[in-house]
Amino acid sequence: MAHLLDTLDDEVPITYGQFLLRGVSGLQGVHNRVHLAELDRQVYLYASAEHSRVRVEVWDGEPPPWEGHGKLVADASCVAETGVVAVTPYMFAGSGRSVLIGPAFFEYGLHLYAHNAERLLRFWPIKDVFDPAQHLRPDGVEAEAKPQEAVETRSAAGDWVSVRVPGSGEPPASASPAKGEEEWPLDHEHEVRLAELLGDLRPRLLTRPPTWLLDTDEGNRRRYLNELRSSVAGARRLNPDGLPTFQLASGELGERPSPGLSYRLWQWRPIEEPKEATLAERAPIDAEPTAQDTAPDGPAQDELASRPPALAASAPETLTAEREVRALDVLRRRRLVTGIVTVLREENGVVEVRDALPPEVARVLAAERAWALD
């Protein structure tokens, strides 16, 4: 039985009888283009009114027939570009609302119901269509170029946490504490007004609250809060188990990061001086190696063995997926570490990421193999 995972309700102004469905392309199966069509990789919705009330539903399988008002006007499929979709006006800024429908580069079923100017869109995952030659083409490589190796990786929808039914699995860890006020110095009046405006979103901010929110018009303020609330909800769907996260500048990923996509990250990490082990902590000389000693996602054992004792570092809590130590800077007491991360959300140039999970790692590795240099 299919389960409803998430919903999005929005009201969209209509210009020239149309508005946009963003985040998907490759529309197939649409025979009657009165309500839905694609042109130049942009999907259009049509309605003859000034505004359309739109509801987007996210399902983990093909949903049962809709029992409310309206009729099924399109039974189609499409491909998610990042996994995040939104409905926006044709010529104006949207409301800022969006919803995560599932993994990027998946083919999705789409049922479109229409009743007067109201629209109901229902998405559910069909199959993984990730192609490293198309979806993770390296920067600067011409579109006509072919990868050296044909690498295929296919996953099932159930492999992805974003398709997990709410309430199943392990409970998430507690949310990160709010930033200390010494990090975000604001006068008391501004702080009180922003706290009232942001409400339960205040502890979820990654950056200093933008003071322009207090002076801008209601439309801009509402749009910012909608974007923030949608990004927080998407981040929860992408990290339901509350895995450790960390923040970085968007420029560290080399391109504009998209929530739901995975990238290889390079960072200089400080080398910590090792603590003197107590007698109880020291393992016997003839002890067999433990599972932790041979964990594949940690530094290679020969790399640890060759490292000077004074430069040994404690294992970080993050950046462990396909982690490698590529360089050691002894004088600056740092080392260059690489690992694969998944973007949860972005806020004012700050990105929140977590270590990538197996299906996410597989995609990045497949693309690296496909586009390997000579």
mmCIF file of C-alpha atoms in Angstrom:
data_model
loop_
_atom_site.group_PDB
_atom_site.id
_atom_site.type_symbol
_atom_site.label_atom_id
_atom_site.label_comp_id
_atom_site.label_asym_id
_atom_site.label_seq_id
_atom_site.Cartn_x
_atom_site.Cartn_y
_atom_site.Cartn_z
ATOM 1 C CA MET A 1 0.000 0.000 0.000
ATOM 2 C CA ALA A 2 1.336 3.428 -0.955
ATOM 3 C CA HIS A 3 2.004 5.957 1.802
ATOM 4 C CA LEU A 4 1.736 9.739 1.666
ATOM 5 C CA LEU A 5 5.156 11.160 2.609
ATOM 6 C CA ASP A 6 4.764 14.921 2.312
ATOM 7 C CA THR A 7 2.577 17.690 0.896
ATOM 8 C CA LEU A 8 2.901 21.219 -0.410
ATOM 9 C CA ASP A 9 0.034 23.706 -0.689
ATOM 10 C CA ASP A 10 0.497 26.897 -2.645
ATOM 11 C CA GLU A 11 -1.402 29.564 -4.534
ATOM 12 C CA VAL A 12 0.137 30.677 -7.816
ATOM 13 C CA PRO A 13 -0.665 33.733 -9.961
ATOM 14 C CA ILE A 14 -1.411 32.787 -13.562
ATOM 15 C CA THR A 15 0.019 34.825 -16.461
ATOM 16 C CA TYR A 16 -1.078 34.186 -20.049
ATOM 17 C CA GLY A 17 -2.969 31.164 -18.807
ATOM 18 C CA GLN A 18 0.127 29.358 -17.526
ATOM 19 C CA PHE A 19 2.491 28.828 -14.630
ATOM 20 C CA LEU A 20 5.573 26.649 -14.080
ATOM 21 C CA LEU A 21 6.429 23.331 -12.485
ATOM 22 C CA ARG A 22 10.113 23.582 -11.558
ATOM 23 C CA GLY A 23 12.536 20.783 -10.676
ATOM 24 C CA VAL A 24 11.466 18.152 -13.222
ATOM 25 C CA SER A 25 11.958 17.603 -16.952
ATOM 26 C CA GLY A 26 11.786 14.792 -19.498
ATOM 27 C CA LEU A 27 7.994 14.759 -19.438
ATOM 28 C CA GLN A 28 6.566 11.613 -21.061
ATOM 29 C CA GLY A 29 3.099 10.197 -21.608
ATOM 30 C CA VAL A 30 1.224 13.495 -21.996
ATOM 31 C CA HIS A 31 -1.137 13.154 -24.973
ATOM 32 C CA ASN A 32 -3.494 16.045 -24.200
ATOM 33 C CA ARG A 33 -1.501 19.248 -23.683
ATOM 34 C CA VAL A 34 -4.416 21.317 -22.499
ATOM 35 C CA HIS A 35 -3.272 21.116 -18.863
ATOM 36 C CA LEU A 36 0.416 20.076 -18.954
ATOM 37 C CA ALA A 37 3.290 20.375 -21.455
ATOM 38 C CA GLU A 38 7.081 20.732 -21.705
ATOM 39 C CA LEU A 39 9.011 23.181 -23.876
ATOM 40 C CA ASP A 40 12.806 23.571 -23.815
ATOM 41 C CA ARG A 41 13.097 21.465 -20.649
ATOM 42 C CA GLN A 42 10.573 23.657 -18.841
ATOM 43 C CA VAL A 43 7.273 22.137 -17.674
ATOM 44 C CA TYR A 44 4.172 24.329 -17.944
ATOM 45 C CA LEU A 45 0.788 24.016 -16.231
ATOM 46 C CA TYR A 46 -2.245 25.700 -17.768
ATOM 47 C CA ALA A 47 -5.382 27.173 -16.216
ATOM 48 C CA SER A 48 -7.835 29.878 -17.270
ATOM 49 C CA ALA A 49 -8.020 31.986 -14.114
ATOM 50 C CA GLU A 50 -6.063 34.665 -12.269
ATOM 51 C CA HIS A 51 -4.795 32.302 -9.557
ATOM 52 C CA SER A 52 -4.530 28.575 -9.113
ATOM 53 C CA ARG A 53 -4.596 26.715 -5.833
ATOM 54 C CA VAL A 54 -2.084 23.892 -6.149
ATOM 55 C CA ARG A 55 -1.444 20.902 -3.941
ATOM 56 C CA VAL A 56 1.623 18.697 -4.457
ATOM 57 C CA GLU A 57 1.620 15.256 -2.828
ATOM 58 C CA VAL A 58 4.655 13.016 -2.375
ATOM 59 C CA TRP A 59 4.032 9.253 -2.260
ATOM 60 C CA ASP A 60 6.334 6.257 -1.899
ATOM 61 C CA GLY A 61 4.364 4.279 -4.506
ATOM 62 C CA GLU A 62 1.572 4.786 -7.008
ATOM 63 C CA PRO A 63 -1.264 6.384 -5.015
ATOM 64 C CA PRO A 64 -4.883 5.253 -5.051
ATOM 65 C CA PRO A 65 -7.362 7.198 -7.219
ATOM 66 C CA TRP A 66 -8.254 10.648 -5.940
ATOM 67 C CA GLU A 67 -11.724 10.677 -4.373
ATOM 68 C CA GLY A 68 -12.192 14.433 -4.178
ATOM 69 C CA HIS A 69 -13.388 16.972 -6.716
ATOM 70 C CA GLY A 70 -11.696 17.032 -10.088
ATOM 71 C CA LYS A 71 -10.700 14.536 -12.733
ATOM 72 C CA LEU A 72 -7.457 12.941 -13.826
ATOM 73 C CA VAL A 73 -6.209 15.001 -16.790
ATOM 74 C CA ALA A 74 -2.636 13.652 -17.106
ATOM 75 C CA ASP A 75 -0.987 10.321 -16.317
ATOM 76 C CA ALA A 76 2.650 11.028 -17.061
ATOM 77 C CA SER A 77 6.238 10.464 -15.991
ATOM 78 C CA CYS A 78 9.175 12.839 -15.540
ATOM 79 C CA VAL A 79 12.710 12.941 -14.175
ATOM 80 C CA ALA A 80 13.673 14.865 -11.027
ATOM 81 C CA GLU A 81 16.635 17.183 -11.494
ATOM 82 C CA THR A 82 17.520 17.537 -7.802
ATOM 83 C CA GLY A 83 14.515 16.000 -6.057
ATOM 84 C CA VAL A 84 13.116 19.404 -5.040
ATOM 85 C CA VAL A 85 10.070 20.751 -6.912
ATOM 86 C CA ALA A 86 8.056 23.962 -6.753
ATOM 87 C CA VAL A 87 5.218 25.668 -8.624
ATOM 88 C CA THR A 88 5.962 29.269 -9.562
ATOM 89 C CA PRO A 89 4.433 32.069 -11.638
ATOM 90 C CA TYR A 90 5.512 32.447 -15.244
ATOM 91 C CA MET A 91 6.783 36.027 -14.938
ATOM 92 C CA PHE A 92 7.001 36.815 -11.223
ATOM 93 C CA ALA A 93 8.736 35.582 -8.103
ATOM 94 C CA GLY A 94 7.144 32.576 -6.468
ATOM 95 C CA SER A 95 6.043 32.084 -2.888
ATOM 96 C CA GLY A 96 9.341 30.434 -1.920
ATOM 97 C CA ARG A 97 7.657 27.149 -1.029
ATOM 98 C CA SER A 98 9.113 23.872 -2.308
ATOM 99 C CA VAL A 99 8.982 20.178 -1.431
ATOM 100 C CA LEU A 100 11.343 17.226 -1.702
ATOM 101 C CA ILE A 101 9.722 14.463 -3.778
ATOM 102 C CA GLY A 102 12.618 12.003 -3.345
ATOM 103 C CA PRO A 103 16.031 11.187 -4.824
ATOM 104 C CA ALA A 104 17.459 13.189 -7.692
ATOM 105 C CA PHE A 105 17.812 11.521 -11.093
ATOM 106 C CA PHE A 106 14.842 9.226 -10.501
ATOM 107 C CA GLU A 107 11.959 8.761 -12.882
ATOM 108 C CA TYR A 108 8.681 9.667 -11.187
ATOM 109 C CA GLY A 109 5.087 8.957 -11.962
ATOM 110 C CA LEU A 110 2.873 12.030 -12.087
ATOM 111 C CA HIS A 111 -0.895 12.191 -11.794
ATOM 112 C CA LEU A 112 -2.433 15.599 -12.460
ATOM 113 C CA TYR A 113 -6.006 16.263 -11.334
ATOM 114 C CA ALA A 114 -7.908 19.423 -12.310
ATOM 115 C CA HIS A 115 -11.018 21.066 -10.873
ATOM 116 C CA ASN A 116 -11.739 24.573 -12.170
ATOM 117 C CA ALA A 117 -8.501 26.445 -11.412
ATOM 118 C CA GLU A 118 -7.391 23.985 -8.723
ATOM 119 C CA ARG A 119 -4.617 21.491 -9.442
ATOM 120 C CA LEU A 120 -3.439 18.371 -7.610
ATOM 121 C CA LEU A 121 -0.080 16.865 -8.563
ATOM 122 C CA ARG A 122 0.892 13.465 -7.168
ATOM 123 C CA PHE A 123 4.483 12.190 -7.496
ATOM 124 C CA TRP A 124 5.901 8.759 -6.724
ATOM 125 C CA PRO A 125 9.277 7.149 -7.593
ATOM 126 C CA ILE A 126 9.393 4.604 -10.421
ATOM 127 C CA LYS A 127 13.065 3.824 -11.037
ATOM 128 C CA ASP A 128 16.612 5.118 -10.760
ATOM 129 C CA VAL A 129 17.736 6.630 -14.090
ATOM 130 C CA PHE A 130 21.071 8.067 -12.936
ATOM 131 C CA ASP A 131 23.585 8.266 -15.787
ATOM 132 C CA PRO A 132 27.051 9.579 -14.817
ATOM 133 C CA ALA A 133 27.682 10.624 -18.403
ATOM 134 C CA GLN A 134 24.705 12.967 -18.255
ATOM 135 C CA HIS A 135 24.004 13.868 -14.649
ATOM 136 C CA LEU A 136 27.503 14.307 -13.186
ATOM 137 C CA ARG A 137 29.440 15.537 -16.210
ATOM 138 C CA PRO A 138 32.649 17.258 -15.039
ATOM 139 C CA ASP A 139 32.912 21.026 -15.287
ATOM 140 C CA GLY A 140 34.349 22.231 -18.594
ATOM 141 C CA VAL A 141 33.604 19.004 -20.469
ATOM 142 C CA GLU A 142 31.691 19.503 -23.718
ATOM 143 C CA ALA A 143 28.189 18.096 -23.879
ATOM 144 C CA GLU A 144 29.168 15.910 -26.867
ATOM 145 C CA ALA A 145 32.083 14.304 -25.012
ATOM 146 C CA LYS A 146 31.731 10.661 -24.036
ATOM 147 C CA PRO A 147 33.098 9.163 -20.818
ATOM 148 C CA GLN A 148 35.943 6.695 -21.036
ATOM 149 C CA GLU A 149 34.045 3.971 -19.245
ATOM 150 C CA ALA A 150 30.358 3.102 -19.284
ATOM 151 C CA VAL A 151 29.470 2.824 -15.612
ATOM 152 C CA GLU A 152 25.950 1.972 -14.503
ATOM 153 C CA THR A 153 24.644 2.113 -10.985
ATOM 154 C CA ARG A 154 21.008 1.483 -10.170
ATOM 155 C CA SER A 155 19.293 1.666 -6.824
ATOM 156 C CA ALA A 156 15.810 0.970 -5.530
ATOM 157 C CA ALA A 157 13.625 3.716 -4.104
ATOM 158 C CA GLY A 158 13.745 1.990 -0.708
ATOM 159 C CA ASP A 159 17.520 2.565 -0.555
ATOM 160 C CA TRP A 160 16.975 6.302 -0.110
ATOM 161 C CA VAL A 161 16.084 7.919 3.210
ATOM 162 C CA SER A 162 14.028 10.621 1.481
ATOM 163 C CA VAL A 163 11.454 7.953 0.561
ATOM 164 C CA ARG A 164 11.153 6.681 4.119
ATOM 165 C CA VAL A 165 7.661 6.706 5.616
ATOM 166 C CA PRO A 166 7.490 9.310 8.439
ATOM 167 C CA GLY A 167 7.718 7.714 11.865
ATOM 168 C CA SER A 168 9.578 4.591 10.708
ATOM 169 C CA GLY A 169 13.185 3.817 11.548
ATOM 170 C CA GLU A 170 15.299 5.210 14.359
ATOM 171 C CA PRO A 171 14.265 8.488 15.996
ATOM 172 C CA PRO A 172 16.450 11.411 14.915
ATOM 173 C CA ALA A 173 18.960 12.983 17.226
ATOM 174 C CA SER A 174 18.050 16.233 18.908
ATOM 175 C CA ALA A 175 18.310 19.351 16.779
ATOM 176 C CA SER A 176 21.474 21.403 16.870
ATOM 177 C CA PRO A 177 21.358 24.089 19.563
ATOM 178 C CA ALA A 178 20.740 27.664 18.538
ATOM 179 C CA LYS A 179 23.770 29.804 17.793
ATOM 180 C CA GLY A 180 25.074 31.687 20.812
ATOM 181 C CA GLU A 181 24.118 35.336 20.895
ATOM 182 C CA GLU A 182 27.786 36.293 21.107
ATOM 183 C CA GLU A 183 28.142 34.865 17.593
ATOM 184 C CA TRP A 184 25.184 36.901 16.313
ATOM 185 C CA PRO A 185 25.460 40.292 18.037
ATOM 186 C CA LEU A 186 22.131 42.087 17.692
ATOM 187 C CA ASP A 187 20.646 44.770 19.842
ATOM 188 C CA HIS A 188 17.823 43.665 22.096
ATOM 189 C CA GLU A 189 15.039 45.316 20.113
ATOM 190 C CA HIS A 190 16.105 43.663 16.863
ATOM 191 C CA GLU A 191 16.497 40.300 18.573
ATOM 192 C CA VAL A 192 13.012 40.427 20.091
ATOM 193 C CA ARG A 193 11.395 41.415 16.793
ATOM 194 C CA LEU A 194 13.294 38.755 14.817
ATOM 195 C CA ALA A 195 12.473 36.090 17.384
ATOM 196 C CA GLU A 196 8.775 36.923 17.087
ATOM 197 C CA LEU A 197 8.988 36.865 13.288
ATOM 198 C CA LEU A 198 10.978 33.630 12.974
ATOM 199 C CA GLY A 199 9.201 31.676 15.712
ATOM 200 C CA ASP A 200 10.172 27.992 15.739
ATOM 201 C CA LEU A 201 12.566 28.581 12.822
ATOM 202 C CA ARG A 202 14.924 30.663 14.960
ATOM 203 C CA PRO A 203 16.911 27.713 16.418
ATOM 204 C CA ARG A 204 17.264 26.177 12.945
ATOM 205 C CA LEU A 205 19.110 29.081 11.347
ATOM 206 C CA LEU A 206 22.599 28.429 10.000
ATOM 207 C CA THR A 207 23.539 32.095 9.749
ATOM 208 C CA ARG A 208 22.880 35.385 11.476
ATOM 209 C CA PRO A 209 19.218 36.417 11.150
ATOM 210 C CA PRO A 210 18.962 38.934 8.304
ATOM 211 C CA THR A 211 17.942 42.265 9.827
ATOM 212 C CA TRP A 212 16.459 43.407 6.496
ATOM 213 C CA LEU A 213 13.533 41.114 7.282
ATOM 214 C CA LEU A 214 12.301 43.767 9.691
ATOM 215 C CA ASP A 215 12.236 46.511 7.051
ATOM 216 C CA THR A 216 11.265 44.785 3.799
ATOM 217 C CA ASP A 217 7.734 44.499 2.439
ATOM 218 C CA GLU A 218 5.420 41.684 3.453
ATOM 219 C CA GLY A 219 5.867 39.793 0.169
ATOM 220 C CA ASN A 220 9.666 39.540 0.480
ATOM 221 C CA ARG A 221 9.391 38.657 4.151
ATOM 222 C CA ARG A 222 6.887 35.873 3.497
ATOM 223 C CA ARG A 223 8.971 34.512 0.620
ATOM 224 C CA TYR A 224 12.110 34.337 2.759
ATOM 225 C CA LEU A 225 10.309 32.541 5.577
ATOM 226 C CA ASN A 226 8.700 30.103 3.124
ATOM 227 C CA GLU A 227 12.092 29.310 1.608
ATOM 228 C CA LEU A 228 13.574 28.798 5.052
ATOM 229 C CA ARG A 229 10.735 26.579 6.243
ATOM 230 C CA SER A 230 10.836 24.483 3.056
ATOM 231 C CA SER A 231 14.602 24.014 3.298
ATOM 232 C CA VAL A 232 14.366 22.952 6.956
ATOM 233 C CA ALA A 233 11.630 20.429 6.115
ATOM 234 C CA GLY A 234 13.667 19.055 3.203
ATOM 235 C CA ALA A 235 16.768 18.743 5.381
ATOM 236 C CA ARG A 236 14.795 16.673 7.908
ATOM 237 C CA ARG A 237 13.634 14.350 5.119
ATOM 238 C CA LEU A 238 17.234 13.970 3.916
ATOM 239 C CA ASN A 239 18.541 13.244 7.418
ATOM 240 C CA PRO A 240 15.748 11.440 9.303
ATOM 241 C CA ASP A 241 18.160 9.627 11.642
ATOM 242 C CA GLY A 242 19.830 12.823 12.812
ATOM 243 C CA LEU A 243 23.307 11.898 11.547
ATOM 244 C CA PRO A 244 26.082 14.364 12.429
ATOM 245 C CA THR A 245 26.151 17.409 10.168
ATOM 246 C CA PHE A 246 28.619 20.192 9.594
ATOM 247 C CA GLN A 247 28.615 23.534 7.839
ATOM 248 C CA LEU A 248 30.832 25.030 5.183
ATOM 249 C CA ALA A 249 30.885 27.931 2.761
ATOM 250 C CA SER A 250 29.099 27.210 -0.507
ATOM 251 C CA GLY A 251 32.310 27.945 -2.409
ATOM 252 C CA GLU A 252 34.008 24.920 -0.832
ATOM 253 C CA LEU A 253 31.919 22.665 -3.081
ATOM 254 C CA GLY A 254 33.059 24.512 -6.185
ATOM 255 C CA GLU A 255 29.559 25.206 -7.506
ATOM 256 C CA ARG A 256 26.128 26.201 -6.283
ATOM 257 C CA PRO A 257 25.152 23.309 -4.009
ATOM 258 C CA SER A 258 21.762 21.705 -4.542
ATOM 259 C CA PRO A 259 20.010 19.976 -1.616
ATOM 260 C CA GLY A 260 19.799 16.235 -2.163
ATOM 261 C CA LEU A 261 22.897 16.029 -4.380
ATOM 262 C CA SER A 262 26.228 14.543 -3.318
ATOM 263 C CA TYR A 263 29.701 15.915 -3.956
ATOM 264 C CA ARG A 264 33.310 15.101 -3.118
ATOM 265 C CA LEU A 265 34.608 17.591 -0.598
ATOM 266 C CA TRP A 266 38.218 18.547 0.101
ATOM 267 C CA GLN A 267 39.151 20.152 3.413
ATOM 268 C CA TRP A 268 42.238 20.950 5.396
ATOM 269 C CA ARG A 269 41.626 19.506 8.857
ATOM 270 C CA PRO A 270 43.750 20.397 11.900
ATOM 271 C CA ILE A 271 45.928 17.667 13.337
ATOM 272 C CA GLU A 272 45.285 17.111 17.015
ATOM 273 C CA GLU A 273 48.016 16.079 19.389
ATOM 274 C CA PRO A 274 47.302 12.540 20.645
ATOM 275 C CA LYS A 275 46.339 12.069 24.246
ATOM 276 C CA GLU A 276 48.561 9.813 26.327
ATOM 277 C CA ALA A 277 46.806 6.460 26.571
ATOM 278 C CA THR A 278 46.306 5.038 30.035
ATOM 279 C CA LEU A 279 47.363 1.504 30.856
ATOM 280 C CA ALA A 280 43.735 0.344 30.755
ATOM 281 C CA GLU A 281 43.275 1.827 27.275
ATOM 282 C CA ARG A 282 46.365 0.201 25.779
ATOM 283 C CA ALA A 283 45.594 -2.954 23.818
ATOM 284 C CA PRO A 284 47.724 -6.082 24.375
ATOM 285 C CA ILE A 285 50.579 -6.429 21.911
ATOM 286 C CA ASP A 286 49.222 -9.715 20.549
ATOM 287 C CA ALA A 287 45.605 -8.520 20.336
ATOM 288 C CA GLU A 288 43.703 -9.295 17.170
ATOM 289 C CA PRO A 289 42.596 -6.273 15.089
ATOM 290 C CA THR A 290 39.048 -5.183 15.799
ATOM 291 C CA ALA A 291 36.350 -4.227 13.305
ATOM 292 C CA GLN A 292 37.042 -0.578 14.097
ATOM 293 C CA ASP A 293 40.735 -1.043 13.322
ATOM 294 C CA THR A 294 39.898 -2.319 9.841
ATOM 295 C CA ALA A 295 36.871 -0.125 9.064
ATOM 296 C CA PRO A 296 36.890 0.603 5.316
ATOM 297 C CA ASP A 297 35.647 4.175 5.665
ATOM 298 C CA GLY A 298 38.485 5.336 7.921
ATOM 299 C CA PRO A 299 42.086 6.165 6.990
ATOM 300 C CA ALA A 300 44.038 3.297 5.464
ATOM 301 C CA GLN A 301 46.037 1.370 8.061
ATOM 302 C CA ASP A 302 49.289 1.790 6.166
ATOM 303 C CA GLU A 303 48.718 5.562 6.148
ATOM 304 C CA LEU A 304 48.187 5.510 9.914
ATOM 305 C CA ALA A 305 51.242 3.350 10.449
ATOM 306 C CA SER A 306 53.463 5.640 8.396
ATOM 307 C CA ARG A 307 52.264 8.809 10.105
ATOM 308 C CA PRO A 308 54.612 10.200 12.800
ATOM 309 C CA PRO A 309 53.194 9.433 16.270
ATOM 310 C CA ALA A 310 53.061 13.116 17.210
ATOM 311 C CA LEU A 311 50.813 13.795 14.204
ATOM 312 C CA ALA A 312 48.178 11.154 14.892
ATOM 313 C CA ALA A 313 44.686 12.628 14.906
ATOM 314 C CA SER A 314 41.451 11.488 16.406
ATOM 315 C CA ALA A 315 38.903 10.231 13.901
ATOM 316 C CA PRO A 316 36.530 13.036 12.890
ATOM 317 C CA GLU A 317 32.804 12.591 13.350
ATOM 318 C CA THR A 318 32.147 13.746 9.800
ATOM 319 C CA LEU A 319 33.713 13.492 6.358
ATOM 320 C CA THR A 320 34.070 9.714 6.630
ATOM 321 C CA ALA A 321 32.312 8.469 3.466
ATOM 322 C CA GLU A 322 35.102 7.335 1.110
ATOM 323 C CA ARG A 323 37.488 9.268 3.317
ATOM 324 C CA GLU A 324 41.116 9.564 2.259
ATOM 325 C CA VAL A 325 44.048 11.558 3.595
ATOM 326 C CA ARG A 326 45.807 13.025 0.566
ATOM 327 C CA ALA A 327 48.453 15.305 2.071
ATOM 328 C CA LEU A 328 50.143 16.045 5.364
ATOM 329 C CA ASP A 329 51.255 19.597 6.208
ATOM 330 C CA VAL A 330 53.537 19.054 9.190
ATOM 331 C CA LEU A 331 54.506 22.675 9.851
ATOM 332 C CA ARG A 332 50.926 23.951 9.808
ATOM 333 C CA ARG A 333 49.714 20.895 11.720
ATOM 334 C CA ARG A 334 47.010 20.018 9.225
ATOM 335 C CA ARG A 335 46.136 17.345 6.682
ATOM 336 C CA LEU A 336 44.106 17.385 3.476
ATOM 337 C CA VAL A 337 41.113 15.068 3.828
ATOM 338 C CA THR A 338 38.620 14.119 1.130
ATOM 339 C CA GLY A 339 35.206 12.517 1.511
ATOM 340 C CA ILE A 340 31.765 12.465 -0.088
ATOM 341 C CA VAL A 341 28.979 14.551 1.429
ATOM 342 C CA THR A 342 25.302 15.164 0.702
ATOM 343 C CA VAL A 343 23.861 18.665 0.799
ATOM 344 C CA LEU A 344 20.929 19.095 3.174
ATOM 345 C CA ARG A 345 20.263 22.798 2.696
ATOM 346 C CA GLU A 346 21.798 26.197 1.976
ATOM 347 C CA GLU A 347 21.228 29.473 3.767
ATOM 348 C CA ASN A 348 22.864 32.777 2.836
ATOM 349 C CA GLY A 349 25.977 31.114 1.423
ATOM 350 C CA VAL A 350 26.348 28.577 4.256
ATOM 351 C CA VAL A 351 25.718 24.924 3.425
ATOM 352 C CA GLU A 352 24.720 22.169 5.836
ATOM 353 C CA VAL A 353 25.933 18.715 4.810
ATOM 354 C CA ARG A 354 26.243 15.200 6.214
ATOM 355 C CA ASP A 355 28.330 12.212 5.193
ATOM 356 C CA ALA A 356 26.889 10.545 2.123
ATOM 357 C CA LEU A 357 25.043 7.232 2.477
ATOM 358 C CA PRO A 358 25.826 4.146 0.330
ATOM 359 C CA PRO A 359 23.530 4.870 -2.656
ATOM 360 C CA GLU A 360 24.720 8.478 -2.702
ATOM 361 C CA VAL A 361 28.371 7.429 -2.548
ATOM 362 C CA ALA A 362 27.827 4.919 -5.359
ATOM 363 C CA ARG A 363 26.712 7.654 -7.739
ATOM 364 C CA VAL A 364 29.744 9.857 -7.130
ATOM 365 C CA LEU A 365 32.155 6.922 -7.450
ATOM 366 C CA ALA A 366 30.454 5.786 -10.671
ATOM 367 C CA ALA A 367 30.892 9.257 -12.156
ATOM 368 C CA GLU A 368 34.539 9.379 -11.072
ATOM 369 C CA ARG A 369 35.209 6.040 -12.747
ATOM 370 C CA ALA A 370 33.346 7.040 -15.889
ATOM 371 C CA TRP A 371 35.225 10.307 -16.302
ATOM 372 C CA ALA A 372 38.638 9.147 -15.044
ATOM 373 C CA LEU A 373 41.586 10.953 -16.598
ATOM 374 C CA ASP A 374 44.292 9.117 -18.554
#
